[in-house]
PDB file of C-alpha atoms in Angstrom:
ATOM      1  CA  UNK E   1     -38.667 142.981 -58.003  1.00  0.00           C
ATOM      2  CA  UNK E   2     -39.936 146.540 -58.102  1.00  0.00           C
ATOM      3  CA  UNK E   3     -43.139 147.789 -56.479  1.00  0.00           C
ATOM      4  CA  UNK E   4     -46.350 147.390 -58.567  1.00  0.00           C
ATOM      5  CA  UNK E   5     -47.330 150.981 -59.111  1.00  0.00           C
ATOM      6  CA  UNK E   6     -50.501 149.894 -60.979  1.00  0.00           C
ATOM      7  CA  UNK E   7     -51.675 147.790 -58.017  1.00  0.00           C
ATOM      8  CA  UNK E   8     -50.896 150.619 -55.693  1.00  0.00           C
ATOM      9  CA  UNK E   9     -52.941 152.898 -57.789  1.00  0.00           C
ATOM     10  CA  UNK E  10     -55.980 150.682 -57.901  1.00  0.00           C
ATOM     11  CA  UNK E  11     -55.773 149.999 -54.150  1.00  0.00           C
ATOM     12  CA  UNK E  12     -55.417 153.759 -53.377  1.00  0.00           C
ATOM     13  CA  UNK E  13     -58.289 154.632 -55.625  1.00  0.00           C
ATOM     14  CA  UNK E  14     -60.456 151.990 -53.943  1.00  0.00           C
ATOM     15  CA  UNK E  15     -59.763 153.390 -50.431  1.00  0.00           C
ATOM     16  CA  UNK E  16     -60.407 156.958 -51.776  1.00  0.00           C
ATOM     17  CA  UNK E  17     -63.783 155.907 -53.244  1.00  0.00           C
ATOM     18  CA  UNK E  18     -64.798 154.267 -49.962  1.00  0.00           C
ATOM     19  CA  UNK E  19     -63.854 157.472 -48.076  1.00  0.00           C
ATOM     20  CA  UNK E  20     -65.704 159.541 -50.678  1.00  0.00           C
ATOM     21  CA  UNK E  21     -68.905 157.321 -50.391  1.00  0.00           C
ATOM     22  CA  UNK E  22     -68.720 157.546 -46.472  1.00  0.00           C
ATOM     23  CA  UNK E  23     -68.369 161.390 -46.775  1.00  0.00           C
ATOM     24  CA  UNK E  24     -71.393 161.615 -48.907  1.00  0.00           C
ATOM     25  CA  UNK E  25     -73.496 159.610 -46.469  1.00  0.00           C
ATOM     26  CA  UNK E  26     -72.235 161.494 -43.513  1.00  0.00           C
ATOM     27  CA  UNK E  27     -74.796 164.060 -42.302  1.00  0.00           C
ATOM     28  CA  UNK E  28     -72.393 165.962 -40.029  1.00  0.00           C
ATOM     29  CA  UNK E  29     -69.606 167.594 -41.878  1.00  0.00           C
ATOM     30  CA  UNK E  30     -66.348 169.106 -40.611  1.00  0.00           C
ATOM     31  CA  UNK E  31     -65.067 166.642 -37.933  1.00  0.00           C
ATOM     32  CA  UNK E  32     -62.245 164.414 -39.135  1.00  0.00           C
ATOM     33  CA  UNK E  33     -59.971 162.620 -36.668  1.00  0.00           C
ATOM     34  CA  UNK E  34     -57.122 160.020 -36.949  1.00  0.00           C
ATOM     35  CA  UNK E  35     -56.712 157.301 -34.492  1.00  0.00           C
ATOM     36  CA  UNK E  36     -53.235 156.810 -33.165  1.00  0.00           C
ATOM     37  CA  UNK E  37     -51.332 153.652 -33.599  1.00  0.00           C
ATOM     38  CA  UNK E  38     -50.295 152.360 -30.173  1.00  0.00           C
ATOM     39  CA  UNK E  39     -47.975 149.765 -28.720  1.00  0.00           C
ATOM     40  CA  UNK E  40     -46.373 148.898 -32.088  1.00  0.00           C
ATOM     41  CA  UNK E  41     -42.595 149.197 -31.501  1.00  0.00           C
ATOM     42  CA  UNK E  42     -41.134 145.861 -32.708  1.00  0.00           C
ATOM     43  CA  UNK E  43     -40.142 143.555 -29.910  1.00  0.00           C
ATOM     44  CA  UNK E  44     -41.714 145.629 -27.060  1.00  0.00           C
ATOM     45  CA  UNK E  45     -45.170 145.104 -25.639  1.00  0.00           C
ATOM     46  CA  UNK E  46     -46.719 147.500 -23.029  1.00  0.00           C
ATOM     47  CA  UNK E  47     -48.065 144.643 -20.783  1.00  0.00           C
ATOM     48  CA  UNK E  48     -44.581 143.261 -20.381  1.00  0.00           C
ATOM     49  CA  UNK E  49     -42.928 146.491 -19.432  1.00  0.00           C
ATOM     50  CA  UNK E  50     -42.761 148.334 -16.135  1.00  0.00           C
ATOM     51  CA  UNK E  51     -43.389 152.054 -15.966  1.00  0.00           C
ATOM     52  CA  UNK E  52     -40.040 153.883 -16.164  1.00  0.00           C
ATOM     53  CA  UNK E  53     -38.156 150.825 -17.425  1.00  0.00           C
ATOM     54  CA  UNK E  54     -36.164 151.240 -20.699  1.00  0.00           C
ATOM     55  CA  UNK E  55     -34.118 149.319 -23.119  1.00  0.00           C
ATOM     56  CA  UNK E  56     -31.988 150.295 -26.169  1.00  0.00           C
ATOM     57  CA  UNK E  57     -32.410 148.911 -29.572  1.00  0.00           C
ATOM     58  CA  UNK E  58     -31.192 149.795 -33.070  1.00  0.00           C
ATOM     59  CA  UNK E  59     -33.616 150.784 -35.823  1.00  0.00           C
ATOM     60  CA  UNK E  60     -33.601 152.285 -39.262  1.00  0.00           C
ATOM     61  CA  UNK E  61     -36.013 155.207 -38.938  1.00  0.00           C
ATOM     62  CA  UNK E  62     -37.977 156.902 -41.752  1.00  0.00           C
ATOM     63  CA  UNK E  63     -40.049 160.004 -41.521  1.00  0.00           C
ATOM     64  CA  UNK E  64     -42.218 161.197 -44.349  1.00  0.00           C
ATOM     65  CA  UNK E  65     -44.546 164.162 -44.379  1.00  0.00           C
ATOM     66  CA  UNK E  66     -46.330 166.540 -46.704  1.00  0.00           C
ATOM     67  CA  UNK E  67     -44.924 169.963 -47.393  1.00  0.00           C
ATOM     68  CA  UNK E  68     -47.168 172.877 -46.500  1.00  0.00           C
ATOM     69  CA  UNK E  69     -50.116 170.740 -45.491  1.00  0.00           C
ATOM     70  CA  UNK E  70     -51.604 173.435 -43.165  1.00  0.00           C
ATOM     71  CA  UNK E  71     -51.664 175.971 -45.977  1.00  0.00           C
ATOM     72  CA  UNK E  72     -53.079 173.386 -48.353  1.00  0.00           C
ATOM     73  CA  UNK E  73     -55.881 172.367 -45.957  1.00  0.00           C
ATOM     74  CA  UNK E  74     -56.849 176.136 -45.505  1.00  0.00           C
ATOM     75  CA  UNK E  75     -57.039 176.538 -49.259  1.00  0.00           C
ATOM     76  CA  UNK E  76     -59.055 173.401 -50.167  1.00  0.00           C
ATOM     77  CA  UNK E  77     -61.222 172.996 -47.092  1.00  0.00           C
ATOM     78  CA  UNK E  78     -61.973 170.099 -44.645  1.00  0.00           C
ATOM     79  CA  UNK E  79     -63.725 167.798 -47.032  1.00  0.00           C
ATOM     80  CA  UNK E  80     -61.057 167.894 -49.794  1.00  0.00           C
ATOM     81  CA  UNK E  81     -58.439 167.520 -47.108  1.00  0.00           C
ATOM     82  CA  UNK E  82     -60.207 164.501 -45.664  1.00  0.00           C
ATOM     83  CA  UNK E  83     -60.229 162.870 -49.065  1.00  0.00           C
ATOM     84  CA  UNK E  84     -56.645 163.848 -49.981  1.00  0.00           C
ATOM     85  CA  UNK E  85     -55.368 162.169 -46.788  1.00  0.00           C
ATOM     86  CA  UNK E  86     -57.023 158.926 -47.690  1.00  0.00           C
ATOM     87  CA  UNK E  87     -55.197 159.029 -51.064  1.00  0.00           C
ATOM     88  CA  UNK E  88     -51.911 160.306 -49.578  1.00  0.00           C
ATOM     89  CA  UNK E  89     -51.541 158.047 -46.516  1.00  0.00           C
ATOM     90  CA  UNK E  90     -52.962 154.893 -48.200  1.00  0.00           C
ATOM     91  CA  UNK E  91     -50.447 155.024 -51.022  1.00  0.00           C
ATOM     92  CA  UNK E  92     -47.500 155.622 -48.726  1.00  0.00           C
ATOM     93  CA  UNK E  93     -48.661 152.720 -46.498  1.00  0.00           C
ATOM     94  CA  UNK E  94     -48.773 150.432 -49.525  1.00  0.00           C
ATOM     95  CA  UNK E  95     -45.055 151.170 -50.052  1.00  0.00           C
ATOM     96  CA  UNK E  96     -44.223 150.619 -46.371  1.00  0.00           C
ATOM     97  CA  UNK E  97     -45.962 147.244 -46.448  1.00  0.00           C
ATOM     98  CA  UNK E  98     -43.920 146.296 -49.554  1.00  0.00           C
ATOM     99  CA  UNK E  99     -40.668 146.844 -47.746  1.00  0.00           C
ATOM    100  CA  UNK E 100     -41.840 145.228 -44.435  1.00  0.00           C
ATOM    101  CA  UNK E 101     -41.621 148.415 -42.433  1.00  0.00           C
ATOM    102  CA  UNK E 102     -43.443 148.749 -38.992  1.00  0.00           C
ATOM    103  CA  UNK E 103     -45.526 151.871 -38.721  1.00  0.00           C
ATOM    104  CA  UNK E 104     -44.934 153.494 -35.387  1.00  0.00           C
ATOM    105  CA  UNK E 105     -46.980 156.528 -35.828  1.00  0.00           C
ATOM    106  CA  UNK E 106     -49.465 158.012 -38.365  1.00  0.00           C
ATOM    107  CA  UNK E 107     -49.478 161.859 -38.010  1.00  0.00           C
ATOM    108  CA  UNK E 108     -52.105 164.005 -39.701  1.00  0.00           C
ATOM    109  CA  UNK E 109     -49.839 164.508 -42.706  1.00  0.00           C
ATOM    110  CA  UNK E 110     -47.089 161.772 -42.469  1.00  0.00           C
ATOM    111  CA  UNK E 111     -45.660 158.565 -41.026  1.00  0.00           C
ATOM    112  CA  UNK E 112     -42.923 157.346 -38.900  1.00  0.00           C
ATOM    113  CA  UNK E 113     -41.671 153.865 -39.748  1.00  0.00           C
ATOM    114  CA  UNK E 114     -39.036 151.517 -38.129  1.00  0.00           C
ATOM    115  CA  UNK E 115     -37.034 148.646 -39.633  1.00  0.00           C
ATOM    116  CA  UNK E 116     -34.857 146.222 -37.733  1.00  0.00           C
ATOM    117  CA  UNK E 117     -34.509 145.339 -34.034  1.00  0.00           C
ATOM    118  CA  UNK E 118     -34.063 142.006 -32.340  1.00  0.00           C
ATOM    119  CA  UNK E 119     -37.447 140.727 -33.235  1.00  0.00           C
ATOM    120  CA  UNK E 120     -36.955 141.379 -36.959  1.00  0.00           C
ATOM    121  CA  UNK E 121     -33.479 139.840 -36.909  1.00  0.00           C
ATOM    122  CA  UNK E 122     -34.725 136.690 -35.316  1.00  0.00           C
ATOM    123  CA  UNK E 123     -37.969 136.305 -37.270  1.00  0.00           C
ATOM    124  CA  UNK E 124     -37.035 137.674 -40.714  1.00  0.00           C
ATOM    125  CA  UNK E 125     -33.356 137.758 -40.616  1.00  0.00           C
ATOM    126  CA  UNK E 126     -33.564 141.499 -41.144  1.00  0.00           C
ATOM    127  CA  UNK E 127     -29.943 142.371 -40.324  1.00  0.00           C
ATOM    128  CA  UNK E 128     -28.722 145.941 -40.166  1.00  0.00           C
ATOM    129  CA  UNK E 129     -27.817 146.207 -43.813  1.00  0.00           C
ATOM    130  CA  UNK E 130     -31.191 144.870 -44.938  1.00  0.00           C
ATOM    131  CA  UNK E 131     -33.075 147.205 -42.481  1.00  0.00           C
ATOM    132  CA  UNK E 132     -31.106 150.187 -43.855  1.00  0.00           C
ATOM    133  CA  UNK E 133     -31.609 149.301 -47.538  1.00  0.00           C
ATOM    134  CA  UNK E 134     -35.384 148.657 -47.005  1.00  0.00           C
ATOM    135  CA  UNK E 135     -35.766 152.045 -45.385  1.00  0.00           C
ATOM    136  CA  UNK E 136     -33.904 153.834 -48.122  1.00  0.00           C
ATOM    137  CA  UNK E 137     -35.658 152.156 -50.971  1.00  0.00           C
ATOM    138  CA  UNK E 138     -39.014 152.727 -49.254  1.00  0.00           C
ATOM    139  CA  UNK E 139     -38.249 156.430 -49.236  1.00  0.00           C
ATOM    140  CA  UNK E 140     -37.235 156.331 -52.918  1.00  0.00           C
ATOM    141  CA  UNK E 141     -40.405 154.581 -53.968  1.00  0.00           C
ATOM    142  CA  UNK E 142     -42.530 156.986 -51.893  1.00  0.00           C
ATOM    143  CA  UNK E 143     -41.366 159.590 -54.381  1.00  0.00           C
ATOM    144  CA  UNK E 144     -42.227 157.368 -57.212  1.00  0.00           C
ATOM    145  CA  UNK E 145     -45.631 156.717 -55.818  1.00  0.00           C
ATOM    146  CA  UNK E 146     -46.184 160.471 -55.237  1.00  0.00           C
ATOM    147  CA  UNK E 147     -45.653 160.986 -58.960  1.00  0.00           C
ATOM    148  CA  UNK E 148     -47.447 157.966 -60.298  1.00  0.00           C
ATOM    149  CA  UNK E 149     -50.290 157.565 -57.920  1.00  0.00           C
ATOM    150  CA  UNK E 150     -50.981 160.256 -55.444  1.00  0.00           C
ATOM    151  CA  UNK E 151     -50.836 163.404 -57.610  1.00  0.00           C
ATOM    152  CA  UNK E 152     -52.594 161.855 -60.654  1.00  0.00           C
ATOM    153  CA  UNK E 153     -55.623 160.825 -58.496  1.00  0.00           C
ATOM    154  CA  UNK E 154     -55.674 164.228 -56.749  1.00  0.00           C
ATOM    155  CA  UNK E 155     -55.654 165.966 -60.201  1.00  0.00           C
ATOM    156  CA  UNK E 156     -58.351 163.644 -61.568  1.00  0.00           C
ATOM    157  CA  UNK E 157     -60.606 164.233 -58.618  1.00  0.00           C
ATOM    158  CA  UNK E 158     -59.904 167.908 -58.461  1.00  0.00           C
ATOM    159  CA  UNK E 159     -58.768 167.907 -54.905  1.00  0.00           C
ATOM    160  CA  UNK E 160     -56.365 170.728 -55.161  1.00  0.00           C
ATOM    161  CA  UNK E 161     -52.693 171.325 -55.988  1.00  0.00           C
ATOM    162  CA  UNK E 162     -50.109 168.589 -56.357  1.00  0.00           C
ATOM    163  CA  UNK E 163     -48.574 167.365 -53.167  1.00  0.00           C
ATOM    164  CA  UNK E 164     -44.882 167.578 -52.270  1.00  0.00           C
ATOM    165  CA  UNK E 165     -43.224 165.442 -49.577  1.00  0.00           C
ATOM    166  CA  UNK E 166     -40.097 165.220 -47.645  1.00  0.00           C
ATOM    167  CA  UNK E 167     -38.349 162.005 -46.629  1.00  0.00           C
ATOM    168  CA  UNK E 168     -35.712 161.508 -43.865  1.00  0.00           C
ATOM    169  CA  UNK E 169     -33.901 158.224 -43.129  1.00  0.00           C
ATOM    170  CA  UNK E 170     -31.415 157.400 -40.309  1.00  0.00           C
ATOM    171  CA  UNK E 171     -30.134 154.475 -38.358  1.00  0.00           C
ATOM    172  CA  UNK E 172     -29.007 154.318 -34.772  1.00  0.00           C
ATOM    173  CA  UNK E 173     -30.031 153.265 -31.321  1.00  0.00           C
ATOM    174  CA  UNK E 174     -33.250 154.416 -29.642  1.00  0.00           C
ATOM    175  CA  UNK E 175     -34.504 154.147 -26.031  1.00  0.00           C
ATOM    176  CA  UNK E 176     -37.780 152.370 -25.723  1.00  0.00           C
ATOM    177  CA  UNK E 177     -39.787 152.993 -22.532  1.00  0.00           C
ATOM    178  CA  UNK E 178     -43.288 152.642 -21.126  1.00  0.00           C
ATOM    179  CA  UNK E 179     -44.800 156.000 -20.226  1.00  0.00           C
ATOM    180  CA  UNK E 180     -48.003 157.174 -18.750  1.00  0.00           C
ATOM    181  CA  UNK E 181     -50.427 156.201 -16.012  1.00  0.00           C
ATOM    182  CA  UNK E 182     -52.108 152.925 -15.052  1.00  0.00           C
ATOM    183  CA  UNK E 183     -55.220 153.941 -17.157  1.00  0.00           C
ATOM    184  CA  UNK E 184     -53.403 155.762 -20.034  1.00  0.00           C
ATOM    185  CA  UNK E 185     -50.044 154.470 -21.217  1.00  0.00           C
ATOM    186  CA  UNK E 186     -48.012 153.693 -24.289  1.00  0.00           C
ATOM    187  CA  UNK E 187     -44.589 152.335 -25.428  1.00  0.00           C
ATOM    188  CA  UNK E 188     -42.642 155.212 -26.884  1.00  0.00           C
ATOM    189  CA  UNK E 189     -39.185 155.457 -28.588  1.00  0.00           C
ATOM    190  CA  UNK E 190     -36.783 158.347 -28.062  1.00  0.00           C
ATOM    191  CA  UNK E 191     -33.428 159.042 -29.637  1.00  0.00           C
ATOM    192  CA  UNK E 192     -31.310 161.551 -31.652  1.00  0.00           C
ATOM    193  CA  UNK E 193     -31.933 159.469 -34.856  1.00  0.00           C
ATOM    194  CA  UNK E 194     -35.607 159.879 -34.582  1.00  0.00           C
ATOM    195  CA  UNK E 195     -35.237 163.575 -34.222  1.00  0.00           C
ATOM    196  CA  UNK E 196     -32.714 163.781 -37.022  1.00  0.00           C
ATOM    197  CA  UNK E 197     -34.994 161.801 -39.438  1.00  0.00           C
ATOM    198  CA  UNK E 198     -37.796 164.122 -38.597  1.00  0.00           C
ATOM    199  CA  UNK E 199     -35.657 167.174 -39.224  1.00  0.00           C
ATOM    200  CA  UNK E 200     -34.476 165.721 -42.588  1.00  0.00           C
ATOM    201  CA  UNK E 201     -37.920 165.156 -43.682  1.00  0.00           C
ATOM    202  CA  UNK E 202     -39.026 168.711 -42.756  1.00  0.00           C
ATOM    203  CA  UNK E 203     -36.218 170.391 -44.708  1.00  0.00           C
ATOM    204  CA  UNK E 204     -36.408 168.412 -47.919  1.00  0.00           C
ATOM    205  CA  UNK E 205     -38.860 168.585 -50.832  1.00  0.00           C
ATOM    206  CA  UNK E 206     -39.430 165.561 -53.024  1.00  0.00           C
ATOM    207  CA  UNK E 207     -36.104 164.153 -52.036  1.00  0.00           C
ATOM    208  CA  UNK E 208     -34.797 161.443 -49.679  1.00  0.00           C
ATOM    209  CA  UNK E 209     -32.263 162.768 -47.159  1.00  0.00           C
ATOM    210  CA  UNK E 210     -30.291 160.211 -45.377  1.00  0.00           C
ATOM    211  CA  UNK E 211     -27.612 160.137 -42.642  1.00  0.00           C
ATOM    212  CA  UNK E 212     -23.890 159.326 -43.124  1.00  0.00           C
ATOM    213  CA  UNK E 213     -24.517 155.969 -41.348  1.00  0.00           C
ATOM    214  CA  UNK E 214     -27.063 155.093 -44.028  1.00  0.00           C
ATOM    215  CA  UNK E 215     -24.641 155.794 -46.762  1.00  0.00           C
ATOM    216  CA  UNK E 216     -21.745 154.026 -45.084  1.00  0.00           C
ATOM    217  CA  UNK E 217     -23.774 150.855 -44.253  1.00  0.00           C
ATOM    218  CA  UNK E 218     -25.505 150.628 -47.654  1.00  0.00           C
ATOM    219  CA  UNK E 219     -24.881 147.097 -49.173  1.00  0.00           C
ATOM    220  CA  UNK E 220     -22.289 147.390 -51.838  1.00  0.00           C
ATOM    221  CA  UNK E 221     -22.654 145.537 -55.217  1.00  0.00           C
ATOM    222  CA  UNK E 222     -21.810 145.737 -58.945  1.00  0.00           C
ATOM    223  CA  UNK E 223     -24.449 147.371 -61.012  1.00  0.00           C
ATOM    224  CA  UNK E 224     -25.939 149.209 -58.091  1.00  0.00           C
ATOM    225  CA  UNK E 225     -28.751 151.714 -58.971  1.00  0.00           C
ATOM    226  CA  UNK E 226     -28.454 153.867 -55.862  1.00  0.00           C
ATOM    227  CA  UNK E 227     -26.138 156.846 -55.597  1.00  0.00           C
ATOM    228  CA  UNK E 228     -25.577 159.330 -52.616  1.00  0.00           C
ATOM    229  CA  UNK E 229     -25.119 163.010 -53.334  1.00  0.00           C
ATOM    230  CA  UNK E 230     -23.477 165.048 -50.488  1.00  0.00           C
ATOM    231  CA  UNK E 231     -25.379 167.888 -48.980  1.00  0.00           C
ATOM    232  CA  UNK E 232     -23.863 171.250 -48.021  1.00  0.00           C
ATOM    233  CA  UNK E 233     -23.388 170.162 -44.432  1.00  0.00           C
ATOM    234  CA  UNK E 234     -21.271 167.181 -45.291  1.00  0.00           C
ATOM    235  CA  UNK E 235     -23.041 165.050 -42.782  1.00  0.00           C
ATOM    236  CA  UNK E 236     -26.044 163.962 -44.796  1.00  0.00           C
ATOM    237  CA  UNK E 237     -26.810 162.776 -48.372  1.00  0.00           C
ATOM    238  CA  UNK E 238     -29.532 162.687 -50.860  1.00  0.00           C
ATOM    239  CA  UNK E 239     -30.305 159.112 -51.821  1.00  0.00           C
ATOM    240  CA  UNK E 240     -31.104 158.937 -55.620  1.00  0.00           C
ATOM    241  CA  UNK E 241     -31.649 156.241 -58.119  1.00  0.00           C
ATOM    242  CA  UNK E 242     -29.430 156.023 -61.255  1.00  0.00           C
ATOM    243  CA  UNK E 243     -32.360 154.693 -63.281  1.00  0.00           C
TER     244      UNK E 243
END
């Protein structure tokens, strides 16, 4: 079953209208902040970890961010940027929820999402192949929602130029650790696959760039609609839909 683009459009527009109404009611203009998501890495809780302790786990990792967001913000101003982000992030999060991803971080102009791990395998039977497939399909449908939801609303509301995004997806082991002080701490994940996914996202535009492991571990089946096109480096691929 495919994502319901119409439902995502309606939900995104609803969130946008709420943000727009709050902006109108707000007397002080120009201060817009995002709250960080904390302690959300699947299977790891801060209160159960010791400072400096660490563990390894395998995750499919997706990064998505907006291209040229700083330049865009300078051109349209803080109010339109504020409203744009409520459209942009809301629509992307709808896709993440559909594919059962775990949002690890919401940046100003993007997301980092995990799939898999021991907890997901035990609770939802999300084995490696399913985690990889969900991450890749989530990236593909983020591009679809960009075209069918995000940019049409931005155009209708006259919030500036169309948005472009980059998506990077990898799979590998990450190190999870508790870091900080007694009064200020968090659980963080570190690993080459996280850095690579972020790098893939930053160097692509309106495409999903994936690692060789994503391609090699992708579930095989007759009548598949996904193809992988090799990039120049030979170590990564663009995930595309045949339909």
